C-alpha positions in Angstrom: 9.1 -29.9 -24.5 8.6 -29.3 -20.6 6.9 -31.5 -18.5 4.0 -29.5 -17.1 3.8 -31.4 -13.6 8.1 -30.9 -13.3 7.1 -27.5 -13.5 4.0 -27.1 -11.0 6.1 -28.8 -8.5 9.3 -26.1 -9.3 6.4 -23.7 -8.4 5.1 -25.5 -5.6 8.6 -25.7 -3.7 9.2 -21.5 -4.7 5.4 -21.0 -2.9 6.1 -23.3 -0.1 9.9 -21.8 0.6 8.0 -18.2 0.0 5.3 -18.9 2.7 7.8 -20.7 5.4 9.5 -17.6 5.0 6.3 -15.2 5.2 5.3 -17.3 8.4 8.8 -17.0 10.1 8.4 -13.3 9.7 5.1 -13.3 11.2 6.5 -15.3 13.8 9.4 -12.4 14.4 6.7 -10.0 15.1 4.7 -11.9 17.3 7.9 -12.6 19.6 8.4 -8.8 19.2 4.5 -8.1 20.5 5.3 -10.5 23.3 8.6 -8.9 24.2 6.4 -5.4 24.4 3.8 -7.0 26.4 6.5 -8.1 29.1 7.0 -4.2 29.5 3.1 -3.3 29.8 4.0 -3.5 33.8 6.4 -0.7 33.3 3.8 1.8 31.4 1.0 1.1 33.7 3.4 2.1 36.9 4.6 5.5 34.5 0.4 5.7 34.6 0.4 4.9 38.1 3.1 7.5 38.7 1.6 10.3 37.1 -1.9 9.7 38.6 0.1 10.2 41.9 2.6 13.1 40.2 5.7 11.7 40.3 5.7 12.0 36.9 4.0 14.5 34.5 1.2 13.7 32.8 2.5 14.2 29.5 5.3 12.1 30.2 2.7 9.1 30.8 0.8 9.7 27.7 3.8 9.1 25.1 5.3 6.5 27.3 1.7 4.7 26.6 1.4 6.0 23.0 5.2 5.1 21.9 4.2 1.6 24.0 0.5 1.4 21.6 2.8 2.8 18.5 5.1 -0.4 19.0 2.5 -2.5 18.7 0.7 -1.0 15.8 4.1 -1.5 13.7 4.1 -4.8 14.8 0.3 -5.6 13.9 1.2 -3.8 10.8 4.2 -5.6 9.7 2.4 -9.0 10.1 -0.9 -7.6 7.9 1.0 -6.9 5.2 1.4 -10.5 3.8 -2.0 -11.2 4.4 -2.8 -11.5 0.5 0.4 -12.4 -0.5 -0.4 -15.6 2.3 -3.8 -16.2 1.0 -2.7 -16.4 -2.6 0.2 -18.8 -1.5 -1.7 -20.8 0.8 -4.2 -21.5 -2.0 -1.2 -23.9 -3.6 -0.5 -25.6 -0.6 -2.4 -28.8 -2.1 0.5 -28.7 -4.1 2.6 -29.2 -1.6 5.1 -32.2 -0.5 3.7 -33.5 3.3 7.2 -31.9 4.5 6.2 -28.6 3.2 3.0 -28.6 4.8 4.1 -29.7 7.9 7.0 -27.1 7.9 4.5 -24.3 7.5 1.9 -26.1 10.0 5.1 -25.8 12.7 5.5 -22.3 12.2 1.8 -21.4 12.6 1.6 -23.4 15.1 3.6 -21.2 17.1 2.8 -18.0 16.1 -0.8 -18.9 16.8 0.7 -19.9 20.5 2.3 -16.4 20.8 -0.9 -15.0 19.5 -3.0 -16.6 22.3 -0.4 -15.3 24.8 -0.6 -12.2 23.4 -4.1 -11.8 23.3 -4.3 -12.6 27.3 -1.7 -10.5 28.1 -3.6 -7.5 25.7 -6.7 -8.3 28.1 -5.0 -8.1 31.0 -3.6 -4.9 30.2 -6.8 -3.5 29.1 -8.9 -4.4 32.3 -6.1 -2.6 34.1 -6.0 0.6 32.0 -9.8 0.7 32.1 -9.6 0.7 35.7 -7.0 3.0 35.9 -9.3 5.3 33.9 -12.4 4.5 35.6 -9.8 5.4 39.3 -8.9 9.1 37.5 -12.7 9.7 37.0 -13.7 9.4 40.3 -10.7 11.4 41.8 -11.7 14.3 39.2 -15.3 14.1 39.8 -14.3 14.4 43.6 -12.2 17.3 43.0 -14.7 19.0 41.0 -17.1 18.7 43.5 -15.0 20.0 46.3 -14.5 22.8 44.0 -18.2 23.5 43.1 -19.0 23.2 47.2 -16.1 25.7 47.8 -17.3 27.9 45.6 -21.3 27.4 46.4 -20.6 27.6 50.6 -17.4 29.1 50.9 -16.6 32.8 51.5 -16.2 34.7 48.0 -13.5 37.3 48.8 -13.9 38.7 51.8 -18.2 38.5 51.4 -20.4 35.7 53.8 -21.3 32.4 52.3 -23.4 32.9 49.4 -25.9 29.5 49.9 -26.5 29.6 53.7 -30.0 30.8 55.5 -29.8 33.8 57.4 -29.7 32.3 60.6 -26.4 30.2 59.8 
């Protein structure tokens, strides 16, 4: 006959070792968000670049879209243990101290990397944001020196169109 409490602690060491090795994955990708955040310099100066036409415009967009697509695999890869975590977490009482504390060490630093991340992600926002606000103006400038062109300015060999008869 098997000891019932022999075998919930068999389980508990299999859930524990399970979710230590769940968290060090999640930590994986969180170092791998933080290693694409260090290179969020290098897509806002292809953005920069192509505001100023060093670079085309298409160009800039999949830079920034394989950057974004990066991250999404990451965010992705880390989501899918979320209910395999949950149902694992819910034995931690289970759990030897050691156990715990190994898993507490983990999340403990991926909830460090996700606090870096998150201000780096804020950082990066504020500055796209104003990179888009900075294209807005210079189109809306440059559709307005169009629409004045075209309202004051000579239309193929004819006088101004909008001027009184004196000027």
């Amino acid at each position: 006959m098997t000891n019932p409490s022999s075998n919930e602690g068999a389980v508990s060491v299999v859930s524990a070792a399970r979710l230590r090795e769940i968290a060090a994955i999640r930590l994986a990708c969180a170092q791998a968000m933080l290693a694409l955040a260090s290179q969020q310099p290098s897509v806002l100066s292809a953005i920069d670049a192509a505001a100023q036409g060093e670079l085309g415009q298409g160009e800039a967009e999949e830079i920034l879209s394989a950057h974004l697509a990066a991250r999404e695999s990451c965010i992705d890869a880390m989501r899918s243990f979320d209910s395999e975590w949950r149902q694992l977490a819910a034995d931690a009482v289970q759990w030897s101290a050691s156990e715990v504390d190994d898993v507490q060490a983990v999340s403990r630093g991926f909830l460090a990397l996700l606090a870096e991340i998150e201000s780096s992600d804020t950082l990066f926002a504020r500055e796209l944001a104003a990179r888009r606000r900075t294209a807005s103006i210079e189109i809306a400038r440059a559709d307005s020196a169009i629409a004045a062109h075209r309202a004051y300015g000579p239309a193929r060999g004819e006088e101004p169109r909008f001027t009184d008869r004196r000027g």
